[in-house]
Coordinates of C-alpha atoms in Angstrom, one line a residue:
X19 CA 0.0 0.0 0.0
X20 CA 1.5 3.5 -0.7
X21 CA 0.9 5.8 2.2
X22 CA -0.5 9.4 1.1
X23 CA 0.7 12.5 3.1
X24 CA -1.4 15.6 2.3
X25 CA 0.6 18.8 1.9
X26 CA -0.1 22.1 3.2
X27 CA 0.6 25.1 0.7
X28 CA 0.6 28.4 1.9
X29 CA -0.3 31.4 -0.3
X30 CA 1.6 35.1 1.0
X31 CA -0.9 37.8 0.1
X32 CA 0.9 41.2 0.3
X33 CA -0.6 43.5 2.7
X34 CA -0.4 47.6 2.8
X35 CA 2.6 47.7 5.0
X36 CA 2.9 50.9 6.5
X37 CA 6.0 53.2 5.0
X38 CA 9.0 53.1 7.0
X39 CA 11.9 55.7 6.5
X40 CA 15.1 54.9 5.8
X41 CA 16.9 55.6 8.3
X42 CA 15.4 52.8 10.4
X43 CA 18.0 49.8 11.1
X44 CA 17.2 46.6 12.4
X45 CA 19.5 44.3 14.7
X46 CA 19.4 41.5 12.2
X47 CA 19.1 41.0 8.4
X48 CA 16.4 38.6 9.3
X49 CA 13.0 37.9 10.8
X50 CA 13.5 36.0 14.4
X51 CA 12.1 32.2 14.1
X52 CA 9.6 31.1 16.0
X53 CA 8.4 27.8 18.4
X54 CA 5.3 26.3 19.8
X55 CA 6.5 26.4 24.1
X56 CA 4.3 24.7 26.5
X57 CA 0.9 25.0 26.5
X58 CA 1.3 25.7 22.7
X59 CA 2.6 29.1 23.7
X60 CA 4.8 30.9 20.7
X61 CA 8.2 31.2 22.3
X62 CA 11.4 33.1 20.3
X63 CA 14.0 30.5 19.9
X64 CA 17.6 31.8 21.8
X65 CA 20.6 32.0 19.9
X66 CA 24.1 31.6 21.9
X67 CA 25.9 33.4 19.5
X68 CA 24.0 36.0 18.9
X69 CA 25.2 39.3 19.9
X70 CA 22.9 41.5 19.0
X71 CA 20.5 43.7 21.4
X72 CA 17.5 42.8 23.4
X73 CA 13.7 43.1 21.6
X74 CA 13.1 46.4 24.1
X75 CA 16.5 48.0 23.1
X76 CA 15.5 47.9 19.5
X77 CA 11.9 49.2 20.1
X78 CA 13.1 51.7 22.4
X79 CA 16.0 52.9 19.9
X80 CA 13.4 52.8 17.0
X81 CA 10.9 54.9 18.9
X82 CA 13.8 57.2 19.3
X83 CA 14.6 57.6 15.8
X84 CA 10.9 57.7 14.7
X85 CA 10.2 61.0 16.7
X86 CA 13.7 62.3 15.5
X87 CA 12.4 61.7 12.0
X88 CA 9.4 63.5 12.8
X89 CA 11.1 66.3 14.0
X90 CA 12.9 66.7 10.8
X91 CA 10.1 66.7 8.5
X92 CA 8.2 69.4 10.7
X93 CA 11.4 71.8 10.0
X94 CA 11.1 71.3 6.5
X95 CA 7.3 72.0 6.6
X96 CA 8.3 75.3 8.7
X97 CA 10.9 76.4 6.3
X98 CA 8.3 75.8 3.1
X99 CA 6.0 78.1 5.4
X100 CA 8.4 80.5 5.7
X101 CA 9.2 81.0 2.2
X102 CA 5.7 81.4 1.6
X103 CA 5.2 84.5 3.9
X104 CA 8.4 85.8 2.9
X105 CA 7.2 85.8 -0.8
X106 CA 4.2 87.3 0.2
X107 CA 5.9 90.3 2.6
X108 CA 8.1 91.2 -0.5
X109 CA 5.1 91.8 -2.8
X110 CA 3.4 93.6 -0.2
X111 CA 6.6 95.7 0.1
X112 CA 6.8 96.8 -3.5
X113 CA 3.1 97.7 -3.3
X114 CA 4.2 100.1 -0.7
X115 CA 7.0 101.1 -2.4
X116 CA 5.2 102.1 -5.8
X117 CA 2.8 104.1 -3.8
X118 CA 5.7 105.9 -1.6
X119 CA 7.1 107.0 -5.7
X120 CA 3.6 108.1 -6.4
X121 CA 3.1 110.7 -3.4
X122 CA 6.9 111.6 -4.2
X123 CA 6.5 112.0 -7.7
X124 CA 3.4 114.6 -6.5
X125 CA 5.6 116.3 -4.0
X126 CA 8.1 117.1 -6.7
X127 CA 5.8 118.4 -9.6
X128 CA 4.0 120.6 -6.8
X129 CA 7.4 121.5 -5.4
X130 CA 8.6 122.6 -9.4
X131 CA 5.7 124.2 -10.0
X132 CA 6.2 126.5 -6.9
X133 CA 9.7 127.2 -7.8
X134 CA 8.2 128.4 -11.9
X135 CA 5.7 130.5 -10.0
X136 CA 8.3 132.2 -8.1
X137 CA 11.0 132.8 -10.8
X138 CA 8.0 134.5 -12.8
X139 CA 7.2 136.5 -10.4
X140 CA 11.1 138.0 -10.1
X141 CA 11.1 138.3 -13.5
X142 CA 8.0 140.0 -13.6
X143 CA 8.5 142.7 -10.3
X144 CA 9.6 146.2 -10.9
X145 CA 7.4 145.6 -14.3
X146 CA 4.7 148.0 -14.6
X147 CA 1.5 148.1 -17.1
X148 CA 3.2 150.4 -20.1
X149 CA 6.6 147.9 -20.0
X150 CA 4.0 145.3 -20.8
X151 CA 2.4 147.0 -23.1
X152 CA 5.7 148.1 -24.9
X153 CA 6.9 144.4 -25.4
X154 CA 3.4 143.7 -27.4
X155 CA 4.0 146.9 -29.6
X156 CA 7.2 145.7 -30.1
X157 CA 6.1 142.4 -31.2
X158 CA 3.6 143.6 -33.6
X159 CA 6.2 145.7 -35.3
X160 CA 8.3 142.9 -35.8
X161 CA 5.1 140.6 -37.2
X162 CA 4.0 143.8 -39.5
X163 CA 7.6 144.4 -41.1
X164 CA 7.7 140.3 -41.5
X165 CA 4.4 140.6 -42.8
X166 CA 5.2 143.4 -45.4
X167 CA 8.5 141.7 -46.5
X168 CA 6.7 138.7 -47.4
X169 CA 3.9 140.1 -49.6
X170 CA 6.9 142.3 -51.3
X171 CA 8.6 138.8 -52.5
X172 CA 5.4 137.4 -53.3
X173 CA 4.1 140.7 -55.7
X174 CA 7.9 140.4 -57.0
X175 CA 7.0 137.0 -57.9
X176 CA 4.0 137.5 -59.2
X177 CA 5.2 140.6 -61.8
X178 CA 7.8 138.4 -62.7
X179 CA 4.6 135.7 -64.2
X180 CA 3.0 138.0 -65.6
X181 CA 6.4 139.0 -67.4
X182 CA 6.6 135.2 -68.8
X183 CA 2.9 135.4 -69.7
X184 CA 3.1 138.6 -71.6
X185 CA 6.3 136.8 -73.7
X186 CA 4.8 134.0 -74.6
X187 CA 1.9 135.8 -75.5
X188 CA 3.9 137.8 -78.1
X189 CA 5.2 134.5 -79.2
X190 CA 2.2 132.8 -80.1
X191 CA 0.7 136.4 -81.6
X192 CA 3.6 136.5 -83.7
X193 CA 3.5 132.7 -84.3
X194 CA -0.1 133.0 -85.9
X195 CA 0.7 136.1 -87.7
X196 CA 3.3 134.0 -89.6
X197 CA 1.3 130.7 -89.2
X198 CA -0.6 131.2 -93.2
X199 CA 2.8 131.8 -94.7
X200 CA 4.0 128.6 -93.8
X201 CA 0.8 127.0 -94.2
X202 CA 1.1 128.1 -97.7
X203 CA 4.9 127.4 -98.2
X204 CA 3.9 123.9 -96.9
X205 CA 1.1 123.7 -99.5
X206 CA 3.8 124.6 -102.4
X207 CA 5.9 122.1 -101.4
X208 CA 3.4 119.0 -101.2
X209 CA 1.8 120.7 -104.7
X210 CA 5.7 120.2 -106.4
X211 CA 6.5 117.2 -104.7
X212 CA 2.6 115.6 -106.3
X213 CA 4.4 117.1 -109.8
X214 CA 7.9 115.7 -109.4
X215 CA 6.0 112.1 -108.3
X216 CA 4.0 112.4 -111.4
X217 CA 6.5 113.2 -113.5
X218 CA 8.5 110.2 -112.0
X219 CA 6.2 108.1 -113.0
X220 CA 5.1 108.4 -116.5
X221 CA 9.1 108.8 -117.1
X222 CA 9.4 105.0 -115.5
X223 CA 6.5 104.5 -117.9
X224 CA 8.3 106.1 -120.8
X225 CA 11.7 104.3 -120.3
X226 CA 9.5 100.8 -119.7
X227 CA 7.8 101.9 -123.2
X228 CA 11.4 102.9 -124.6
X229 CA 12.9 99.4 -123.5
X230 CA 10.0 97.1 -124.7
X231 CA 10.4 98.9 -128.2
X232 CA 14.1 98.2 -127.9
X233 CA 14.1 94.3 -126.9
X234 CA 11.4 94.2 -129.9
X235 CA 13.2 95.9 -132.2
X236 CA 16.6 93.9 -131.3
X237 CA 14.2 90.6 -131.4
X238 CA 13.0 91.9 -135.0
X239 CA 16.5 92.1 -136.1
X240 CA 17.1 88.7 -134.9
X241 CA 14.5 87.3 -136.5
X242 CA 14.7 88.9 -139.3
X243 CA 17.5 86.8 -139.9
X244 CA 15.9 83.6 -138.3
X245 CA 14.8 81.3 -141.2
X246 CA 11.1 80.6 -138.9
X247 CA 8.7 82.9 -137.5
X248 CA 5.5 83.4 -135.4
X249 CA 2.0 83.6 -137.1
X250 CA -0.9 85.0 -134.7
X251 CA -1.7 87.6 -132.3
X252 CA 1.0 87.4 -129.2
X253 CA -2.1 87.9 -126.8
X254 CA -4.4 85.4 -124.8
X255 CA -7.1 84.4 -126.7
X256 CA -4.7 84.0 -129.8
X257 CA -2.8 80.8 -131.8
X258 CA 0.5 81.2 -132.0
X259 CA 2.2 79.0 -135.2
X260 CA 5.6 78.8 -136.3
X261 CA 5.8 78.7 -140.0
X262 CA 9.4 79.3 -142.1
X263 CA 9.8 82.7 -143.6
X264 CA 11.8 81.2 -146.9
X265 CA 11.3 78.1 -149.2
X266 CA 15.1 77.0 -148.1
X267 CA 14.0 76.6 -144.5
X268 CA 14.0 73.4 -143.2
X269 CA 10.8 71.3 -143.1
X270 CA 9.3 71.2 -139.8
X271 CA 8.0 67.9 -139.9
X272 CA 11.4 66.7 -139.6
X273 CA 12.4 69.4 -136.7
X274 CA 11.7 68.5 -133.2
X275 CA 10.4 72.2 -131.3
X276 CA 10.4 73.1 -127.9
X277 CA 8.5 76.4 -126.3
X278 CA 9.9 78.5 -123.5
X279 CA 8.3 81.4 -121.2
X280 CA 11.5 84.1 -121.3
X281 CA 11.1 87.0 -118.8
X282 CA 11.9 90.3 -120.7
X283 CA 15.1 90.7 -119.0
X284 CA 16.5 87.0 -120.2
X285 CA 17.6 86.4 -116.9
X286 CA 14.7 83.4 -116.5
X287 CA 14.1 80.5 -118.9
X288 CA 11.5 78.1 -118.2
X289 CA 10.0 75.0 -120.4
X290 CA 6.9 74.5 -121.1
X291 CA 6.1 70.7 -120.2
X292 CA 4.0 69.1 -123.1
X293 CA 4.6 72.3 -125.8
X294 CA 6.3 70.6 -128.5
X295 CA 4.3 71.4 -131.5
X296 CA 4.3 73.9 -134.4
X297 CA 1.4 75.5 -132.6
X298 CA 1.1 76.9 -129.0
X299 CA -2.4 78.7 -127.1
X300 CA -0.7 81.1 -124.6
X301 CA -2.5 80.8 -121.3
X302 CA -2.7 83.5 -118.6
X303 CA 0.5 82.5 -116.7
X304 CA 2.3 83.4 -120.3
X305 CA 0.9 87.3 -119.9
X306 CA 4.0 89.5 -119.3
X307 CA 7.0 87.0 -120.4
X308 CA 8.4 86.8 -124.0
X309 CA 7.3 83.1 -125.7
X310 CA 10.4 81.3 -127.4
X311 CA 10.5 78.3 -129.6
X312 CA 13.7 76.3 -130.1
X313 CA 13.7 74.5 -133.4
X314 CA 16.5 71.5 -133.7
X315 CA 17.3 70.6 -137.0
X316 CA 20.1 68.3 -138.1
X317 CA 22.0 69.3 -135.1
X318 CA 21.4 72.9 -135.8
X319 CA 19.9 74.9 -133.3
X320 CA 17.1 77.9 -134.3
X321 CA 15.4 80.4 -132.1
X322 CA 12.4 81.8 -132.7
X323 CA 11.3 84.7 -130.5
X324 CA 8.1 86.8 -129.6
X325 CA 8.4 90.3 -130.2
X326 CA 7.3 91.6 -126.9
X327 CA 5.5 90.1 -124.1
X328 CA 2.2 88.4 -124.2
X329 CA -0.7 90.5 -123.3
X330 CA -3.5 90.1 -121.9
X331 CA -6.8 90.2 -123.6
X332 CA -9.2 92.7 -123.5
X333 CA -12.0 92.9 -121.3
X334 CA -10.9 89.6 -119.0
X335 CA -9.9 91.3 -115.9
X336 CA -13.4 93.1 -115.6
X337 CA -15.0 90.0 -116.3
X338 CA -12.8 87.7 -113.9
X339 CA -13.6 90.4 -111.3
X340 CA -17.4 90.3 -112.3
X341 CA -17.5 86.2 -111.6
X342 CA -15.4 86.4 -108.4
X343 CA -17.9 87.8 -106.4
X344 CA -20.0 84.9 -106.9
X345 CA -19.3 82.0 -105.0
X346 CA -18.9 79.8 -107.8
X347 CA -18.4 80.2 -111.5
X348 CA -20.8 76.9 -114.2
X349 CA -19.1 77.0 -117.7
X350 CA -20.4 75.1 -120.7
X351 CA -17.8 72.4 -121.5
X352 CA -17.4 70.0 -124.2
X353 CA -14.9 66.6 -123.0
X354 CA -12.6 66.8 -126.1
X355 CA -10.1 63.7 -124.3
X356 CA -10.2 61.5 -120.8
X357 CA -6.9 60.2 -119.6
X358 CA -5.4 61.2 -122.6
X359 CA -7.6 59.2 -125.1
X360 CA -10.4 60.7 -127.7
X361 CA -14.1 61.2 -125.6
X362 CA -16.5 59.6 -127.7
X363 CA -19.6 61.1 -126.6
X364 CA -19.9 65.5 -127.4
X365 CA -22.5 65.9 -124.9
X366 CA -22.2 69.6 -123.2
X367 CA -20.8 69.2 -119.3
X368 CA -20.7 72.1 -116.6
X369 CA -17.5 72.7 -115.2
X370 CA -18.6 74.3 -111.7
X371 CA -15.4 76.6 -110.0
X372 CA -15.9 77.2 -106.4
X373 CA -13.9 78.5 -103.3
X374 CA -12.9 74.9 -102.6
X375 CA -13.4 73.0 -105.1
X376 CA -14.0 71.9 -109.0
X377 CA -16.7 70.0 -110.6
X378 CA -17.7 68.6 -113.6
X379 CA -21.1 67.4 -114.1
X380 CA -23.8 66.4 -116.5
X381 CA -26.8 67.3 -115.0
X382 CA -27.6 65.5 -111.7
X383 CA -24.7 63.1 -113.3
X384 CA -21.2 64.0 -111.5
X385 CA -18.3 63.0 -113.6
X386 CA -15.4 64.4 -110.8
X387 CA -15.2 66.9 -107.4
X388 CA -12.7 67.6 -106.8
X389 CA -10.9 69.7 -103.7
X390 CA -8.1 71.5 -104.6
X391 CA -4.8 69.8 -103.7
X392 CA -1.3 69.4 -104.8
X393 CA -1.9 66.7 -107.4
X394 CA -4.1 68.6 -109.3
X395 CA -2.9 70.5 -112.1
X396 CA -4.7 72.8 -114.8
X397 CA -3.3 74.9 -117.6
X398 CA -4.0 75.6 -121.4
X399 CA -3.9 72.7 -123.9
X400 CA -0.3 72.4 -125.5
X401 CA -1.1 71.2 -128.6
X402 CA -1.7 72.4 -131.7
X403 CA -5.2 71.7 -132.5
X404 CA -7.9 74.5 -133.9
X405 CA -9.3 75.0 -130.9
X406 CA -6.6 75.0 -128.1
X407 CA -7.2 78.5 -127.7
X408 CA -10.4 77.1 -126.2
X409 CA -9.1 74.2 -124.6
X410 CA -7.8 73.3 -120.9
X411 CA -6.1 70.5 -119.3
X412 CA -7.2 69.4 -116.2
X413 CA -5.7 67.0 -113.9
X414 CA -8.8 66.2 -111.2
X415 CA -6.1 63.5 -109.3
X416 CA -3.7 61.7 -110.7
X417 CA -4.9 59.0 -113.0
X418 CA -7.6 60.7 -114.2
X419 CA -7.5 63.7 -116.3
X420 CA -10.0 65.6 -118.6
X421 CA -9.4 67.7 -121.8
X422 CA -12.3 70.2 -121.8
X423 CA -13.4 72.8 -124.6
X424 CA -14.8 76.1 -123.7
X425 CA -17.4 77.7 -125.4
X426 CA -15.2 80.8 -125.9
X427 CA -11.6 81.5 -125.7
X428 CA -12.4 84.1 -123.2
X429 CA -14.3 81.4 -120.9
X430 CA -11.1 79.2 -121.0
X431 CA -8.9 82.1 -119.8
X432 CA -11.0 83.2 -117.2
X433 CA -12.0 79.2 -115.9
X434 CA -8.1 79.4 -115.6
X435 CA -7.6 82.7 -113.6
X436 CA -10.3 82.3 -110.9
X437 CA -9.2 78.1 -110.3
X438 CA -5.9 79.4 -109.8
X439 CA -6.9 82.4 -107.2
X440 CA -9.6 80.0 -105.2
X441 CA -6.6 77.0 -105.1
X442 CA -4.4 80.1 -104.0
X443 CA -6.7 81.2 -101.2
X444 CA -6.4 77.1 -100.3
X445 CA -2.3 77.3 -100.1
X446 CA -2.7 75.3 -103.6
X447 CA -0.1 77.2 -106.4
X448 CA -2.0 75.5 -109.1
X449 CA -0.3 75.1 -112.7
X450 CA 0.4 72.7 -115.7
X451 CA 3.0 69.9 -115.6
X452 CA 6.7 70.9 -114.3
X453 CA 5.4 74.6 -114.1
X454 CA 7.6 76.9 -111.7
X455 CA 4.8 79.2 -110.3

């Protein structure tokens, strides 16, 4: 059998222990052990070797300490005290103080004041009522002459501005007294310089007139040599045809011929893409500039030259004026070709110019619109057919292009003018093939 002891377990709860100062010391670092004596009476067990002091000497010598301790903390409460009243006596002081420099700061301004009174009143004995009255008359004096001196400088001042006043009245007196002879000099002059400008410029016209009649006159003599040269009007609206002016000129069927636009100084030399027949149309971007044909035969070289520039024809600017104010300009069109091949069918087409674009219709039937861009192109047929004076290519995009006959040549010429200012007004230079615009 196994024998079963219980066992006792003892839980220590703290207690509030009361606080104990620090200066208390205890005989031993340990609690004294106790026994159960006779008649279960708790009994201190004795030590031999201990040396330490009786249970009464250490209560008596801790009472001792405890009352010294006390002692000490009632000092410290007096001396908190202490500083506390003192703190309050010094405030109370400097309240007393601050009055005390009040009442003396009275006693002095009363005591000043008596000592003013009493040096005014030496000043003032032995002074009777006249010396009184003296010193005022005196003082008006000195105001009245300070007075007068200062309304002298200001009328010195002011006669001085009326001085300046007066002169520049004079001035301007004199000024508008002289005023109408320079109004008229001024008059004279802008009368001669209106003569010497108009002289100016019908002498520019003169000497233009003078030099045209000179480059003609040298291009006569040129040609007058030439073995070829030009049949037709040199104006729009005209056909322009290179024929030989002897029997021993050269066949032109066996010539190959090139036309050039020549500005009327020389300086400028442009080809005219597509002009390689005996006959050319001039178009409106040929008005101003001297036409030239270049005839090659057998490795000889012949010019042929314009005698002046080509004009321009009569009556189109009015009319090109007359159709720009409308918004868009119908012309009655014939298609003469289409992509370069013969149009079978001679059925009459409108060619519609507008502000934006070009279109060519039959009836409710549209054959091309077309914005303007920078593939399209449009200029005079270069051929030489009867009726490329009427005639204009038109390129509406590229692959498809349209030969078109006007009614009139005049039509033709101004179709071309107002496409080219509507593409213009787009940022579109529109021209024929390889044109420099």
């Amino acid at each position: 059998m196994t024998k079963i002891s219980p066992e006792i377990e003892e839980d220590v709860q703290a207690e509030s222990l009361l606080s104990v100062s620090a200066d208390v010391s205890f005989s031993s670092n340990c609690f004294p052990k106790y026994k159960l004596g006779p008649e279960n009476q708790i009994v201190e067990e004795s030590k031999e070797d201990s040396k330490g002091l009786s249970l009464k000497e250490v209560v008596e010598k801790e009472t001792v300490q405890l009352s010294e301790q006390h002692k000490r903390l009632s000092v410290r409460d007096l001396a908190s005290k202490f500083d506390k009243n003192l703190t309050a006596a010094a405030k109370l002081a400097d309240e007393a103080k601050l009055r005390d420099v009040a009442s003396l700061e009275g006693h002095v301004l009363l005591k000043k004041l008596r000592d003013a009174l009493e040096a005014l009143r030496g000043r003032m004995a032995g002074r009777t009522k006249e010396d009184v009255e003296k010193a005022i008359s005196l003082a008006s004096e000195d105001a009245k002459k300070l007075v007068n001196q200062e309304k002298s400088f200001a009328c010195a001042e002011i006669e001085s501005a009326r001085a300046v006043v007066q002169r520049f009245g004079e001035a301007l007196e004199e000024e508008e007294k002289n005023s109408p002879k320079s109004k008229t000099q001024v008059m004279d002059m802008e009368h001669e310089l209106l003569a010497l400008r108009t002289q100016i410029r019908e002498k520019s016209v003169l000497s233009l007139k003078i030099q045209k009649e000179l480059a003609m006159n040298k291009r006569a003599e040129e040609n007058k040599s030439c073995l070829y040269v030009f049949d037709g009007s040199e104006a729009l609206g005209s056909h322009l045809r290179i024929r030989p002016r002897s029997d021993t000129a050269p066949s032109l069927s066996k010539c190959s011929i090139q036309w050039y636009r020549v500005s009327l100084d020389g300086s400028q030399k442009e080809i005219i893409s597509g002009a390689s027949k005996l006959a050319y149309a001039p178009e409106p971007l040929d008005v101003g500039r001297v036409l030239q044909a270049d005839i090659l035969s057998n490795g000889q070289k012949i010019t042929v030259t314009s005698a002046g520039p080509i004009e321009s024809a009569a009556g189109l600017g009015s009319y090109v004026e007359t159709l720009l104010r409308k918004s868009s300009s119908e012309f009655n069109v014939v298609i003469s070709q289409m992509n370069g091949q013969d149009y079978s069918s001679h059925s009459n087409h409108c060619f519609n110019v507008g502000k934006l674009r070009i279109k060519l219709c039959r009836g409710w039937i549209t054959k091309s619109r077309e914005i303007y861009h920078t593939s399209m192109q449009l200029c005079g047929v270069r051929g030489d057919g009867n009726a490329a004076a009427k005639s204009l290519f038109w390129q509406a995009r590229k692959g498809l292009s349209y030969v078109l006959t006007f009614e009139s040549e005049k039509e033709r010429n101004a179709a071309i003018m107002i496409a080219r200012k509507h593409a213009l007004d787009c940022n579109i230079m529109l021209a024929g093939p390889d044109d420099r615009v």
